[in-house]
Short mmCIF file of C-alpha atoms (C1' of nucleotides) in Angstrom, two decimals:
data_model
loop_
_atom_site.label_atom_id
_atom_site.label_comp_id
_atom_site.label_asym_id
_atom_site.label_seq_id
_atom_site.Cartn_x
_atom_site.Cartn_y
_atom_site.Cartn_z
CA UNK A 1 6.55 -26.59 -0.76
CA UNK A 2 4.35 -25.43 1.71
CA UNK A 3 5.83 -27.95 4.19
CA UNK A 4 8.44 -26.99 4.20
CA UNK A 5 8.17 -23.18 4.03
CA UNK A 6 5.88 -23.93 7.24
CA UNK A 7 9.12 -26.02 8.31
CA UNK A 8 11.93 -23.00 7.41
CA UNK A 9 9.78 -20.59 8.93
CA UNK A 10 9.24 -22.20 12.11
CA UNK A 11 12.97 -22.91 12.06
CA UNK A 12 13.28 -18.98 12.55
CA UNK A 13 12.26 -18.78 16.04
CA UNK A 14 15.11 -18.97 18.52
CA UNK A 15 16.83 -21.96 19.23
CA UNK A 16 20.00 -21.41 19.85
CA UNK A 17 19.98 -22.89 23.50
CA UNK A 18 18.01 -25.59 22.30
CA UNK A 19 17.81 -28.36 25.00
CA UNK A 20 15.28 -31.11 24.76
CA UNK A 21 14.01 -31.06 28.77
CA UNK A 22 10.81 -32.48 28.20
CA UNK A 23 8.75 -30.49 26.13
CA UNK A 24 9.42 -26.97 24.51
CA UNK A 25 7.64 -25.57 22.29
CA UNK A 26 7.04 -22.34 20.23
CA UNK A 27 4.22 -21.82 18.41
CA UNK A 28 3.33 -19.35 15.74
CA UNK A 29 -0.42 -18.40 16.09
CA UNK A 30 -1.19 -17.44 12.53
CA UNK A 31 0.25 -20.74 10.70
CA UNK A 32 -0.41 -22.98 13.71
CA UNK A 33 3.25 -23.90 12.81
CA UNK A 34 5.66 -25.11 15.92
CA UNK A 35 9.04 -26.88 16.64
CA UNK A 36 8.86 -28.66 19.78
CA UNK A 37 11.57 -30.98 21.38
CA UNK A 38 10.70 -34.16 23.28
CA UNK A 39 13.32 -36.49 25.59
CA UNK A 40 13.94 -39.78 25.06
CA UNK A 41 10.61 -41.77 25.51
CA UNK A 42 8.29 -38.69 25.33
CA UNK A 43 5.05 -38.77 23.97
CA UNK A 44 4.50 -36.96 21.23
CA UNK A 45 1.21 -37.65 20.86
CA UNK A 46 -0.85 -40.48 22.25
CA UNK A 47 -3.59 -42.86 21.12
CA UNK A 48 -7.11 -41.22 21.82
CA UNK A 49 -5.67 -37.25 21.44
CA UNK A 50 -6.83 -35.06 18.93
CA UNK A 51 -5.80 -35.76 15.51
CA UNK A 52 -5.15 -32.37 13.27
CA UNK A 53 -1.42 -31.92 13.53
CA UNK A 54 1.23 -33.48 11.44
CA UNK A 55 4.62 -33.50 12.16
CA UNK A 56 8.13 -33.32 10.51
CA UNK A 57 10.86 -34.87 12.29
CA UNK A 58 13.99 -32.35 12.57
CA UNK A 59 16.63 -34.67 14.88
CA UNK A 60 15.76 -38.16 16.40
CA UNK A 61 14.18 -41.06 15.81
CA UNK A 62 10.58 -41.87 16.28
CA UNK A 63 8.13 -45.23 16.75
CA UNK A 64 4.32 -45.17 16.14
CA UNK A 65 2.58 -47.38 18.55
CA UNK A 66 -0.43 -48.81 19.11
CA UNK A 67 -0.89 -50.67 22.50
CA UNK A 68 -3.45 -53.55 23.30
CA UNK A 69 -5.75 -52.74 26.71
CA UNK A 70 -3.17 -55.77 28.30
CA UNK A 71 0.08 -54.51 27.20
CA UNK A 72 0.86 -56.00 23.95
CA UNK A 73 2.40 -53.22 21.51
CA UNK A 74 2.57 -53.33 17.87
CA UNK A 75 4.92 -50.97 16.16
CA UNK A 76 3.61 -49.64 12.98
CA UNK A 77 6.60 -47.52 11.80
CA UNK A 78 10.39 -46.19 12.78
CA UNK A 79 10.74 -42.47 11.80
CA UNK A 80 13.80 -40.32 10.90
CA UNK A 81 14.77 -37.20 10.29
CA UNK A 82 12.79 -35.69 6.67
CA UNK A 83 10.19 -38.29 7.65
CA UNK A 84 6.46 -36.38 7.98
CA UNK A 85 4.06 -38.44 10.60
CA UNK A 86 0.92 -37.91 12.52
CA UNK A 87 -1.35 -38.37 9.31
CA UNK A 88 -4.96 -39.78 10.46
CA UNK A 89 -8.20 -41.11 9.01
CA UNK A 90 -10.22 -39.98 11.97
CA UNK A 91 -10.43 -37.04 14.61
CA UNK A 92 -8.53 -38.68 16.93
CA UNK A 93 -4.91 -40.83 16.82
CA UNK A 94 -5.67 -44.30 16.73
CA UNK A 95 -1.41 -44.54 17.52
CA UNK A 96 0.96 -42.62 19.55
CA UNK A 97 4.55 -41.12 18.67
CA UNK A 98 6.81 -41.70 21.32
CA UNK A 99 10.71 -40.69 20.88
CA UNK A 100 12.97 -43.21 20.47
CA UNK A 101 16.34 -41.07 21.01
CA UNK A 102 16.10 -36.62 22.10
CA UNK A 103 13.99 -35.60 19.17
CA UNK A 104 12.97 -32.14 17.66
CA UNK A 105 9.73 -31.84 15.33
CA UNK A 106 8.07 -29.20 13.55
CA UNK A 107 4.07 -29.19 13.51
CA UNK A 108 1.64 -27.42 12.01
CA UNK A 109 -1.90 -28.08 11.34
CA UNK A 110 -3.38 -29.81 8.71
CA UNK A 111 -6.70 -28.23 8.80
CA UNK A 112 -5.16 -25.43 6.78
CA UNK A 113 -4.00 -28.15 4.86
CA UNK A 114 -6.63 -30.76 3.58
CA UNK A 115 -8.18 -27.66 1.10
CA UNK A 116 -5.86 -29.41 -1.29
CA UNK A 117 -5.22 -26.29 -3.61
CA UNK A 118 -2.41 -27.82 -4.93
CA UNK A 119 -0.44 -29.03 -8.07
CA UNK A 120 1.31 -31.88 -7.83
CA UNK A 121 4.26 -30.21 -6.80
CA UNK A 122 3.14 -28.21 -3.96
CA UNK A 123 1.77 -29.30 -0.52
CA UNK A 124 -1.13 -30.85 -1.79
CA UNK A 125 1.41 -33.05 -4.05
CA UNK A 126 3.63 -33.61 -1.39
CA UNK A 127 1.12 -35.08 1.07
CA UNK A 128 -0.10 -37.37 -1.49
CA UNK A 129 3.22 -38.84 -2.04
CA UNK A 130 3.68 -39.40 1.71
CA UNK A 131 0.61 -40.97 2.69
CA UNK A 132 0.98 -43.13 -0.94
CA UNK A 133 4.15 -44.01 0.62
CA UNK A 134 3.09 -44.55 3.97
CA UNK A 135 0.26 -47.18 2.81
CA UNK A 136 2.83 -48.76 0.34
CA UNK A 137 5.21 -49.43 3.21
CA UNK A 138 2.46 -50.38 6.11
CA UNK A 139 1.58 -52.97 3.23
CA UNK A 140 4.75 -54.30 2.80
CA UNK A 141 4.99 -55.02 6.72
CA UNK A 142 2.13 -56.73 6.56
CA UNK A 143 3.57 -59.24 4.07
CA UNK A 144 6.31 -59.29 6.43
CA UNK A 145 4.01 -59.91 9.45
CA UNK A 146 2.30 -62.62 8.06
CA UNK A 147 4.09 -64.29 6.51
CA UNK A 148 7.77 -64.04 7.10
CA UNK A 149 9.82 -66.22 9.49
CA UNK A 150 11.71 -64.56 12.76
CA UNK A 151 15.08 -64.82 10.72
CA UNK A 152 13.67 -63.34 7.80
CA UNK A 153 11.92 -60.50 9.37
CA UNK A 154 15.41 -59.68 11.15
CA UNK A 155 17.26 -59.96 7.54
CA UNK A 156 14.51 -57.36 6.03
CA UNK A 157 14.98 -55.02 9.51
CA UNK A 158 18.37 -54.69 8.60
CA UNK A 159 18.11 -53.90 5.18
CA UNK A 160 15.35 -51.72 5.52
CA UNK A 161 17.44 -49.90 8.60
CA UNK A 162 20.58 -49.72 6.18
CA UNK A 163 18.37 -48.43 3.13
CA UNK A 164 16.55 -45.26 5.46
CA UNK A 165 20.71 -44.90 6.98
CA UNK A 166 22.09 -44.74 3.54
CA UNK A 167 24.70 -46.66 4.84
CA UNK A 168 25.16 -49.98 3.15
CA UNK A 169 27.88 -50.77 5.62
CA UNK A 170 27.47 -50.23 8.60
CA UNK A 171 24.23 -49.72 10.21
CA UNK A 172 22.81 -47.72 14.23
CA UNK A 173 20.09 -49.29 15.81
CA UNK A 174 19.00 -45.95 17.96
CA UNK A 175 16.30 -48.46 19.27
CA UNK A 176 16.04 -51.02 21.92
CA UNK A 177 15.59 -54.70 21.38
CA UNK A 178 12.12 -54.23 22.86
CA UNK A 179 11.36 -52.05 20.22
CA UNK A 180 12.54 -54.24 17.47
CA UNK A 181 10.55 -57.07 19.07
CA UNK A 182 7.55 -54.66 18.61
CA UNK A 183 8.02 -53.82 15.02
CA UNK A 184 8.60 -56.93 14.23
CA UNK A 185 6.15 -59.36 15.93
CA UNK A 186 8.49 -61.39 17.80
CA UNK A 187 9.86 -61.36 21.44
CA UNK A 188 13.36 -59.51 22.55
CA UNK A 189 14.50 -62.78 23.41
CA UNK A 190 14.05 -64.21 19.82
CA UNK A 191 15.41 -60.73 18.14
CA UNK A 192 19.01 -61.19 19.77
CA UNK A 193 18.99 -64.76 18.78
CA UNK A 194 18.04 -64.19 15.49
CA UNK A 195 20.90 -61.28 15.00
CA UNK A 196 23.07 -64.22 16.70
CA UNK A 197 22.20 -65.93 14.18
CA UNK A 198 22.51 -63.57 11.27
CA UNK A 199 26.40 -63.48 12.83
CA UNK A 200 26.90 -66.89 12.90
CA UNK A 201 26.05 -67.08 9.31
CA UNK A 202 28.54 -64.55 8.64
CA UNK A 203 25.89 -62.44 7.42
CA UNK A 204 26.43 -59.43 10.25
CA UNK A 205 28.99 -58.55 12.73
CA UNK A 206 28.26 -56.85 15.92
CA UNK A 207 30.43 -54.22 16.60
CA UNK A 208 28.54 -53.39 19.36
CA UNK A 209 24.84 -54.18 20.51
CA UNK A 210 23.27 -51.21 18.83
CA UNK A 211 26.10 -50.98 15.91
CA UNK A 212 26.20 -53.58 13.27
CA UNK A 213 28.21 -53.86 10.44
CA UNK A 214 26.72 -55.54 7.56
CA UNK A 215 28.83 -58.25 5.88
CA UNK A 216 26.70 -59.73 3.27
CA UNK A 217 23.79 -57.34 2.21
CA UNK A 218 23.21 -59.18 -0.94
CA UNK A 219 22.44 -62.39 1.19
CA UNK A 220 20.78 -60.27 3.57
CA UNK A 221 18.30 -58.66 0.91
CA UNK A 222 17.47 -62.56 -0.83
CA UNK A 223 16.69 -64.33 2.55
CA UNK A 224 14.53 -61.24 3.23
CA UNK A 225 12.53 -61.52 -0.40
CA UNK B 1 -18.03 -36.43 -6.75
CA UNK B 2 -15.55 -36.88 -9.65
CA UNK B 3 -15.65 -40.28 -9.03
CA UNK B 4 -19.07 -40.77 -9.20
CA UNK B 5 -19.44 -38.82 -12.21
CA UNK B 6 -17.38 -41.03 -14.11
CA UNK B 7 -18.21 -43.94 -12.23
CA UNK B 8 -21.63 -43.09 -13.66
CA UNK B 9 -20.51 -42.05 -17.17
CA UNK B 10 -18.90 -45.53 -17.41
CA UNK B 11 -22.50 -47.48 -16.31
CA UNK B 12 -24.53 -45.67 -19.32
CA UNK B 13 -22.27 -47.71 -21.99
CA UNK B 14 -24.50 -50.05 -22.82
CA UNK B 15 -24.77 -53.04 -19.93
CA UNK B 16 -27.67 -54.77 -20.90
CA UNK B 17 -26.42 -58.35 -21.91
CA UNK B 18 -23.65 -58.19 -19.67
CA UNK B 19 -21.96 -61.47 -18.27
CA UNK B 20 -19.09 -62.19 -16.71
CA UNK B 21 -17.48 -64.09 -19.43
CA UNK B 22 -13.55 -63.89 -18.42
CA UNK B 23 -12.56 -59.95 -19.21
CA UNK B 24 -14.81 -57.69 -20.59
CA UNK B 25 -14.74 -54.21 -20.83
CA UNK B 26 -15.76 -50.93 -22.62
CA UNK B 27 -13.47 -47.39 -22.82
CA UNK B 28 -14.55 -44.01 -23.27
CA UNK B 29 -10.96 -42.82 -25.06
CA UNK B 30 -11.58 -39.14 -23.53
CA UNK B 31 -12.13 -39.80 -19.88
CA UNK B 32 -10.06 -43.57 -19.47
CA UNK B 33 -13.02 -44.30 -17.54
CA UNK B 34 -14.54 -47.93 -17.89
CA UNK B 35 -16.41 -51.02 -16.80
CA UNK B 36 -15.12 -54.59 -16.58
CA UNK B 37 -16.37 -57.65 -15.43
CA UNK B 38 -14.15 -60.61 -14.38
CA UNK B 39 -14.92 -64.42 -13.24
CA UNK B 40 -13.98 -65.58 -9.69
CA UNK B 41 -10.20 -65.84 -9.31
CA UNK B 42 -9.40 -63.38 -12.37
CA UNK B 43 -6.76 -60.95 -12.10
CA UNK B 44 -8.11 -57.71 -11.94
CA UNK B 45 -4.16 -56.40 -12.06
CA UNK B 46 -1.15 -58.05 -11.54
CA UNK B 47 1.95 -57.60 -9.30
CA UNK B 48 4.58 -55.62 -11.30
CA UNK B 49 2.22 -54.23 -14.17
CA UNK B 50 2.04 -50.17 -14.52
CA UNK B 51 -0.52 -48.85 -11.82
CA UNK B 52 -1.96 -45.74 -12.90
CA UNK B 53 -5.68 -46.45 -12.74
CA UNK B 54 -8.10 -46.83 -10.09
CA UNK B 55 -10.80 -48.99 -10.01
CA UNK B 56 -14.43 -48.98 -8.19
CA UNK B 57 -16.18 -52.61 -7.01
CA UNK B 58 -19.64 -52.36 -8.35
CA UNK B 59 -20.15 -55.86 -7.73
CA UNK B 60 -18.72 -58.81 -5.82
CA UNK B 61 -15.41 -59.59 -3.21
CA UNK B 62 -11.81 -58.80 -4.27
CA UNK B 63 -8.73 -59.31 -2.79
CA UNK B 64 -5.29 -57.57 -2.63
CA UNK B 65 -2.73 -59.81 -2.41
CA UNK B 66 1.00 -59.64 -2.39
CA UNK B 67 2.92 -63.01 -3.13
CA UNK B 68 6.68 -64.50 -2.07
CA UNK B 69 8.68 -65.77 -4.47
CA UNK B 70 8.15 -69.34 -2.92
CA UNK B 71 4.33 -69.41 -3.27
CA UNK B 72 3.63 -67.40 0.14
CA UNK B 73 0.84 -65.25 0.04
CA UNK B 74 -0.71 -62.73 2.07
CA UNK B 75 -3.71 -60.63 1.31
CA UNK B 76 -3.76 -57.18 2.78
CA UNK B 77 -7.26 -56.36 2.06
CA UNK B 78 -10.97 -57.93 1.01
CA UNK B 79 -12.96 -55.12 -0.77
CA UNK B 80 -16.70 -55.28 -1.09
CA UNK B 81 -18.89 -52.78 -3.81
CA UNK B 82 -18.29 -49.42 -3.10
CA UNK B 83 -15.27 -50.11 -2.39
CA UNK B 84 -11.82 -47.94 -4.59
CA UNK B 85 -8.67 -50.00 -4.77
CA UNK B 86 -5.77 -49.64 -7.00
CA UNK B 87 -3.63 -46.81 -5.41
CA UNK B 88 -0.31 -47.18 -5.48
CA UNK B 89 2.71 -45.20 -4.30
CA UNK B 90 5.00 -46.37 -7.32
CA UNK B 91 4.86 -46.48 -11.86
CA UNK B 92 4.44 -50.44 -11.13
CA UNK B 93 1.70 -52.28 -8.75
CA UNK B 94 3.05 -54.01 -6.05
CA UNK B 95 -0.05 -55.63 -5.41
CA UNK B 96 -2.25 -57.95 -7.63
CA UNK B 97 -5.82 -57.54 -7.21
CA UNK B 98 -7.84 -60.88 -7.63
CA UNK B 99 -11.73 -61.66 -8.13
CA UNK B 100 -12.88 -63.75 -5.33
CA UNK B 101 -16.53 -63.58 -7.30
CA UNK B 102 -17.29 -62.75 -10.01
CA UNK B 103 -16.91 -59.30 -9.84
CA UNK B 104 -17.47 -55.76 -11.82
CA UNK B 105 -15.25 -53.10 -11.64
CA UNK B 106 -15.13 -49.15 -13.09
CA UNK B 107 -12.11 -48.26 -13.45
CA UNK B 108 -10.32 -44.72 -14.77
CA UNK B 109 -7.10 -43.28 -15.05
CA UNK B 110 -5.55 -41.66 -12.22
CA UNK B 111 -3.81 -39.24 -13.92
CA UNK B 112 -6.36 -37.41 -15.10
CA UNK B 113 -7.15 -36.73 -11.20
CA UNK B 114 -4.61 -36.69 -8.95
CA UNK B 115 -3.57 -33.00 -9.35
CA UNK B 116 -7.43 -31.74 -10.58
CA UNK B 117 -8.87 -29.36 -8.57
CA UNK B 118 -9.38 -29.61 -4.76
CA UNK B 119 -11.96 -28.54 -2.60
CA UNK B 120 -12.35 -31.28 0.17
CA UNK B 121 -15.32 -31.55 -1.54
CA UNK B 122 -14.48 -33.09 -4.73
CA UNK B 123 -12.89 -35.88 -5.97
CA UNK B 124 -9.44 -35.11 -4.50
CA UNK B 125 -10.87 -34.51 -1.05
CA UNK B 126 -12.37 -38.41 -1.97
CA UNK B 127 -9.27 -40.06 -2.85
CA UNK B 128 -7.79 -38.67 -0.02
CA UNK B 129 -9.88 -39.79 2.33
CA UNK B 130 -9.97 -42.99 0.86
CA UNK B 131 -6.04 -43.10 1.02
CA UNK B 132 -5.95 -42.44 5.22
CA UNK B 133 -8.84 -44.80 4.98
CA UNK B 134 -6.67 -47.25 3.44
CA UNK B 135 -3.74 -46.30 5.70
CA UNK B 136 -5.66 -46.58 9.03
CA UNK B 137 -6.88 -50.21 7.72
CA UNK B 138 -3.32 -51.34 7.00
CA UNK B 139 -2.43 -49.90 10.50
CA UNK B 140 -5.44 -52.08 12.19
CA UNK B 141 -4.17 -55.06 10.33
CA UNK B 142 -0.59 -54.73 11.19
CA UNK B 143 -1.62 -55.02 14.83
CA UNK B 144 -3.58 -58.19 14.27
CA UNK B 145 -0.92 -59.67 12.40
CA UNK B 146 2.09 -58.62 14.76
CA UNK B 147 0.19 -59.30 18.31
CA UNK B 148 -3.27 -61.23 18.27
CA UNK B 149 -3.64 -65.40 18.40
CA UNK B 150 -5.16 -67.12 15.86
CA UNK B 151 -8.30 -66.62 18.19
CA UNK B 152 -8.40 -63.34 18.26
CA UNK B 153 -7.55 -63.40 14.70
CA UNK B 154 -10.79 -64.82 13.63
CA UNK B 155 -13.02 -63.18 16.11
CA UNK B 156 -11.40 -59.66 14.76
CA UNK B 157 -12.35 -60.80 11.47
CA UNK B 158 -15.87 -62.02 12.09
CA UNK B 159 -16.47 -58.82 13.83
CA UNK B 160 -14.73 -56.92 10.83
CA UNK B 161 -17.21 -58.73 8.46
CA UNK B 162 -20.42 -58.02 10.03
CA UNK B 163 -19.79 -54.33 10.09
CA UNK B 164 -18.79 -54.65 6.32
CA UNK B 165 -22.02 -56.00 5.51
CA UNK B 166 -24.12 -54.36 8.13
CA UNK B 167 -25.44 -57.59 9.30
CA UNK B 168 -24.58 -57.96 12.81
CA UNK B 169 -26.34 -60.97 13.21
CA UNK B 170 -25.34 -63.08 10.23
CA UNK B 171 -22.42 -62.95 7.99
CA UNK B 172 -21.79 -64.75 5.26
CA UNK B 173 -17.78 -65.48 3.81
CA UNK B 174 -17.69 -65.32 0.02
CA UNK B 175 -13.99 -66.25 0.40
CA UNK B 176 -12.53 -69.68 1.08
CA UNK B 177 -10.70 -70.72 3.81
CA UNK B 178 -7.40 -70.37 1.99
CA UNK B 179 -8.28 -66.84 1.47
CA UNK B 180 -9.08 -66.13 5.30
CA UNK B 181 -5.71 -67.78 6.49
CA UNK B 182 -3.52 -65.90 4.09
CA UNK B 183 -5.67 -62.58 5.41
CA UNK B 184 -4.87 -63.18 8.69
CA UNK B 185 -1.17 -64.97 8.26
CA UNK B 186 -2.55 -68.08 9.38
CA UNK B 187 -2.79 -71.81 7.41
CA UNK B 188 -6.50 -72.75 6.26
CA UNK B 189 -6.29 -75.47 9.12
CA UNK B 190 -6.10 -73.27 11.85
CA UNK B 191 -8.64 -70.88 10.39
CA UNK B 192 -10.98 -74.29 10.28
CA UNK B 193 -9.82 -75.24 14.33
CA UNK B 194 -10.71 -71.50 15.42
CA UNK B 195 -13.90 -71.13 14.01
CA UNK B 196 -14.90 -74.71 15.51
CA UNK B 197 -13.17 -73.24 18.45
CA UNK B 198 -15.32 -70.24 18.65
CA UNK B 199 -18.26 -72.42 17.86
CA UNK B 200 -17.72 -74.52 21.07
CA UNK B 201 -17.69 -71.19 22.97
CA UNK B 202 -20.96 -70.58 21.81
CA UNK B 203 -19.88 -67.51 19.81
CA UNK B 204 -20.81 -68.15 16.31
CA UNK B 205 -22.92 -70.89 15.09
CA UNK B 206 -22.11 -72.16 11.06
CA UNK B 207 -25.28 -72.89 9.02
CA UNK B 208 -22.68 -73.38 7.03
CA UNK B 209 -19.10 -73.17 6.06
CA UNK B 210 -19.90 -70.15 3.58
CA UNK B 211 -22.58 -68.56 6.00
CA UNK B 212 -22.17 -67.84 9.96
CA UNK B 213 -24.48 -66.66 12.48
CA UNK B 214 -22.95 -64.75 14.86
CA UNK B 215 -24.42 -65.37 18.63
CA UNK B 216 -22.04 -63.49 20.71
CA UNK B 217 -20.81 -59.54 18.99
CA UNK B 218 -20.44 -58.02 21.95
CA UNK B 219 -17.94 -60.90 22.88
CA UNK B 220 -16.15 -61.04 19.79
CA UNK B 221 -15.71 -57.66 19.79
CA UNK B 222 -14.48 -58.21 23.36
CA UNK B 223 -12.06 -60.59 22.17
CA UNK B 224 -10.54 -58.68 19.37
CA UNK B 225 -9.45 -55.28 21.20
"C1'" DC C 1 33.90 -47.69 40.22
"C1'" DG C 2 29.51 -49.87 41.52
"C1'" DC C 3 24.66 -49.07 39.68
"C1'" DT C 4 21.25 -50.09 36.90
"C1'" DA C 5 19.41 -51.43 32.64
"C1'" DA C 6 19.76 -53.89 28.44
"C1'" DT C 7 21.19 -57.76 25.93
"C1'" DT C 8 22.28 -62.55 26.03
"C1'" DT C 9 22.12 -66.92 26.35
"C1'" DG C 10 19.78 -71.47 28.05
"C1'" DA C 11 15.68 -74.62 29.56
"C1'" DT C 12 11.34 -75.87 29.11
"C1'" DC C 13 6.53 -75.17 26.61
"C1'" DA C 14 2.88 -74.11 24.28
"C1'" DG C 15 0.45 -72.94 19.99
"C1'" DA C 16 0.53 -73.35 15.05
"C1'" DC C 17 2.52 -75.47 11.31
"C1'" DT C 18 2.90 -79.67 8.64
"C1'" DC C 19 1.32 -84.31 7.12
"C1'" DA C 20 -2.54 -86.98 6.65
"C1'" DA C 21 -7.08 -88.74 6.31
"C1'" DG C 22 -11.81 -88.05 6.68
"C1'" DT C 23 -15.86 -85.91 5.58
"C1'" DG C 24 -19.16 -83.20 3.28
"C1'" DA C 25 -21.28 -80.50 -0.60
"C1'" DA C 26 -21.66 -79.32 -5.54
"C1'" DG C 27 -21.66 -80.10 -9.83
"C1'" DT C 28 -21.21 -83.31 -13.99
"C1'" DG C 29 -22.50 -86.74 -16.43
"C1'" DG C 30 -24.71 -91.20 -17.49
"C1'" DC D 1 -32.40 -88.65 -10.63
"C1'" DC D 2 -29.03 -91.03 -8.87
"C1'" DA D 3 -23.41 -92.26 -9.19
"C1'" DC D 4 -19.24 -90.54 -9.27
"C1'" DT D 5 -16.43 -87.14 -9.45
"C1'" DT D 6 -14.28 -83.30 -7.53
"C1'" DC D 7 -13.01 -79.39 -4.22
"C1'" DA D 8 -13.44 -77.38 0.06
"C1'" DC D 9 -13.77 -77.83 4.12
"C1'" DT D 10 -12.98 -80.85 8.57
"C1'" DT D 11 -10.36 -83.57 11.86
"C1'" DG D 12 -6.36 -85.75 13.84
"C1'" DA D 13 -1.38 -86.84 15.40
"C1'" DG D 14 3.35 -85.12 15.74
"C1'" DT D 15 6.64 -81.25 15.00
"C1'" DC D 16 8.75 -77.08 14.72
"C1'" DT D 17 9.56 -72.10 15.76
"C1'" DG D 18 8.84 -69.08 18.09
"C1'" DA D 19 7.71 -67.72 23.51
"C1'" DT D 20 8.17 -67.91 28.31
"C1'" DC D 21 10.45 -68.44 32.11
"C1'" DA D 22 14.78 -67.74 34.46
"C1'" DA D 23 19.77 -66.51 34.94
"C1'" DA D 24 24.11 -64.90 33.13
"C1'" DT D 25 26.71 -60.77 31.24
"C1'" DT D 26 27.47 -57.02 29.44
"C1'" DA D 27 26.84 -51.86 28.81
"C1'" DG D 28 26.44 -47.23 29.57
"C1'" DC D 29 25.90 -44.13 32.90
"C1'" DG D 30 25.88 -41.35 37.46
#
DNA sequence: CGCTAATTTGATCAGACTCAAGTGAAGTGG
DNA sequence: CCACTTCACTTGAGTCTGATCAAATTAGCG
């Protein structure tokens, strides 16, 4: 597991007084591995920047965004600790990655990696699984954006978050309503209204705006089809 | 280029009297390679079937579909000759592949392939590029479904088709309005109306329902952002 | 404790959907 | 070769979901 090797190597760097002040970075020149941290809403990489690194999220939450020239935004994915992101088909990033919360990421050059000298247990296999998983999730997301209504989208989202957090009872939402809206292809007002509707149907309870109890996971899953 | 090797090996099978009658198949047991053909609207593989083969399209057009239980359908991609499809993260296909037109596909077992010796020029590298390309296209599609209006979607679609066909002047649409609608997350009526609107704006001309002239590719690209 | 940003709620509007008819083209069989 | 059937597409009228604009409320946070 080379990813993990790089990651732990990066973690060996002194990180005691590790504060998310803007962007701090330590890099080991030989592996190209580095550990960085970012403030909330900081850009980890930008649309148009040269690609060539992949990132493993150590802590915090990240959103992957695509912007239209007039400001419309689509979030293609949220990432949680342990997730790997930053794979690109081209030389340039076609998406930006931004910190939703304060974030620590380990990153390393992918050029070292593409020459897939791998058994399926090795780095190559790991990357392969990550790529296929991302593809599968993107395709699932297509169905949601293309064919589900607003309420179904919210139900899907809550179920997804619950599964990511392994907490099937209670979910916290580290991202704003605007982020959720841009992920689900809705407006933030509609997100708020649909949450209210789920609440009214007795499917969820809003402990606070960012902390939700799932009262009927089965019904939510049913809605999300 | 093992894909190509397998492909040409498969083509070496006798195919003189090759007619798309239902599903015809020739398989060589040692490589698992095979060449099949399908009638229009035939299913190449179905949602829920065990995955484990990848497919290279020799001729015709294929759609990749995901169905909801109530019949709603999302087409995640159209494939043209030369395209490779059928990669899955799981043991089972989460999508079905259907022939839009009569189709010939070469397929082979992926198990023989994934862990293989990978220089980036080899099969592993080829598969890797295919996977990353699919991912990139899916993400682009997310932006379309999440944030573009009906007219923009049609403009994007026409530009996409033009690029796939390398004919920047004239495009033919092998798929029905319903297929286009399910690809763009619209209804077939809206597809028809938006094409009429593009025509009215002088951007396209409908030589026939399935054959379109692009009168102003630059403007179409501008619309699709 | 007050200020700012986030969220909720309300009223109105518009874009896309639904239902329904009408047109056209392709293929079949007489 | 032409009438008939069928299927694909187009067009129209009305409706509805979700967007927009605006205001009120709440929640963090310094």
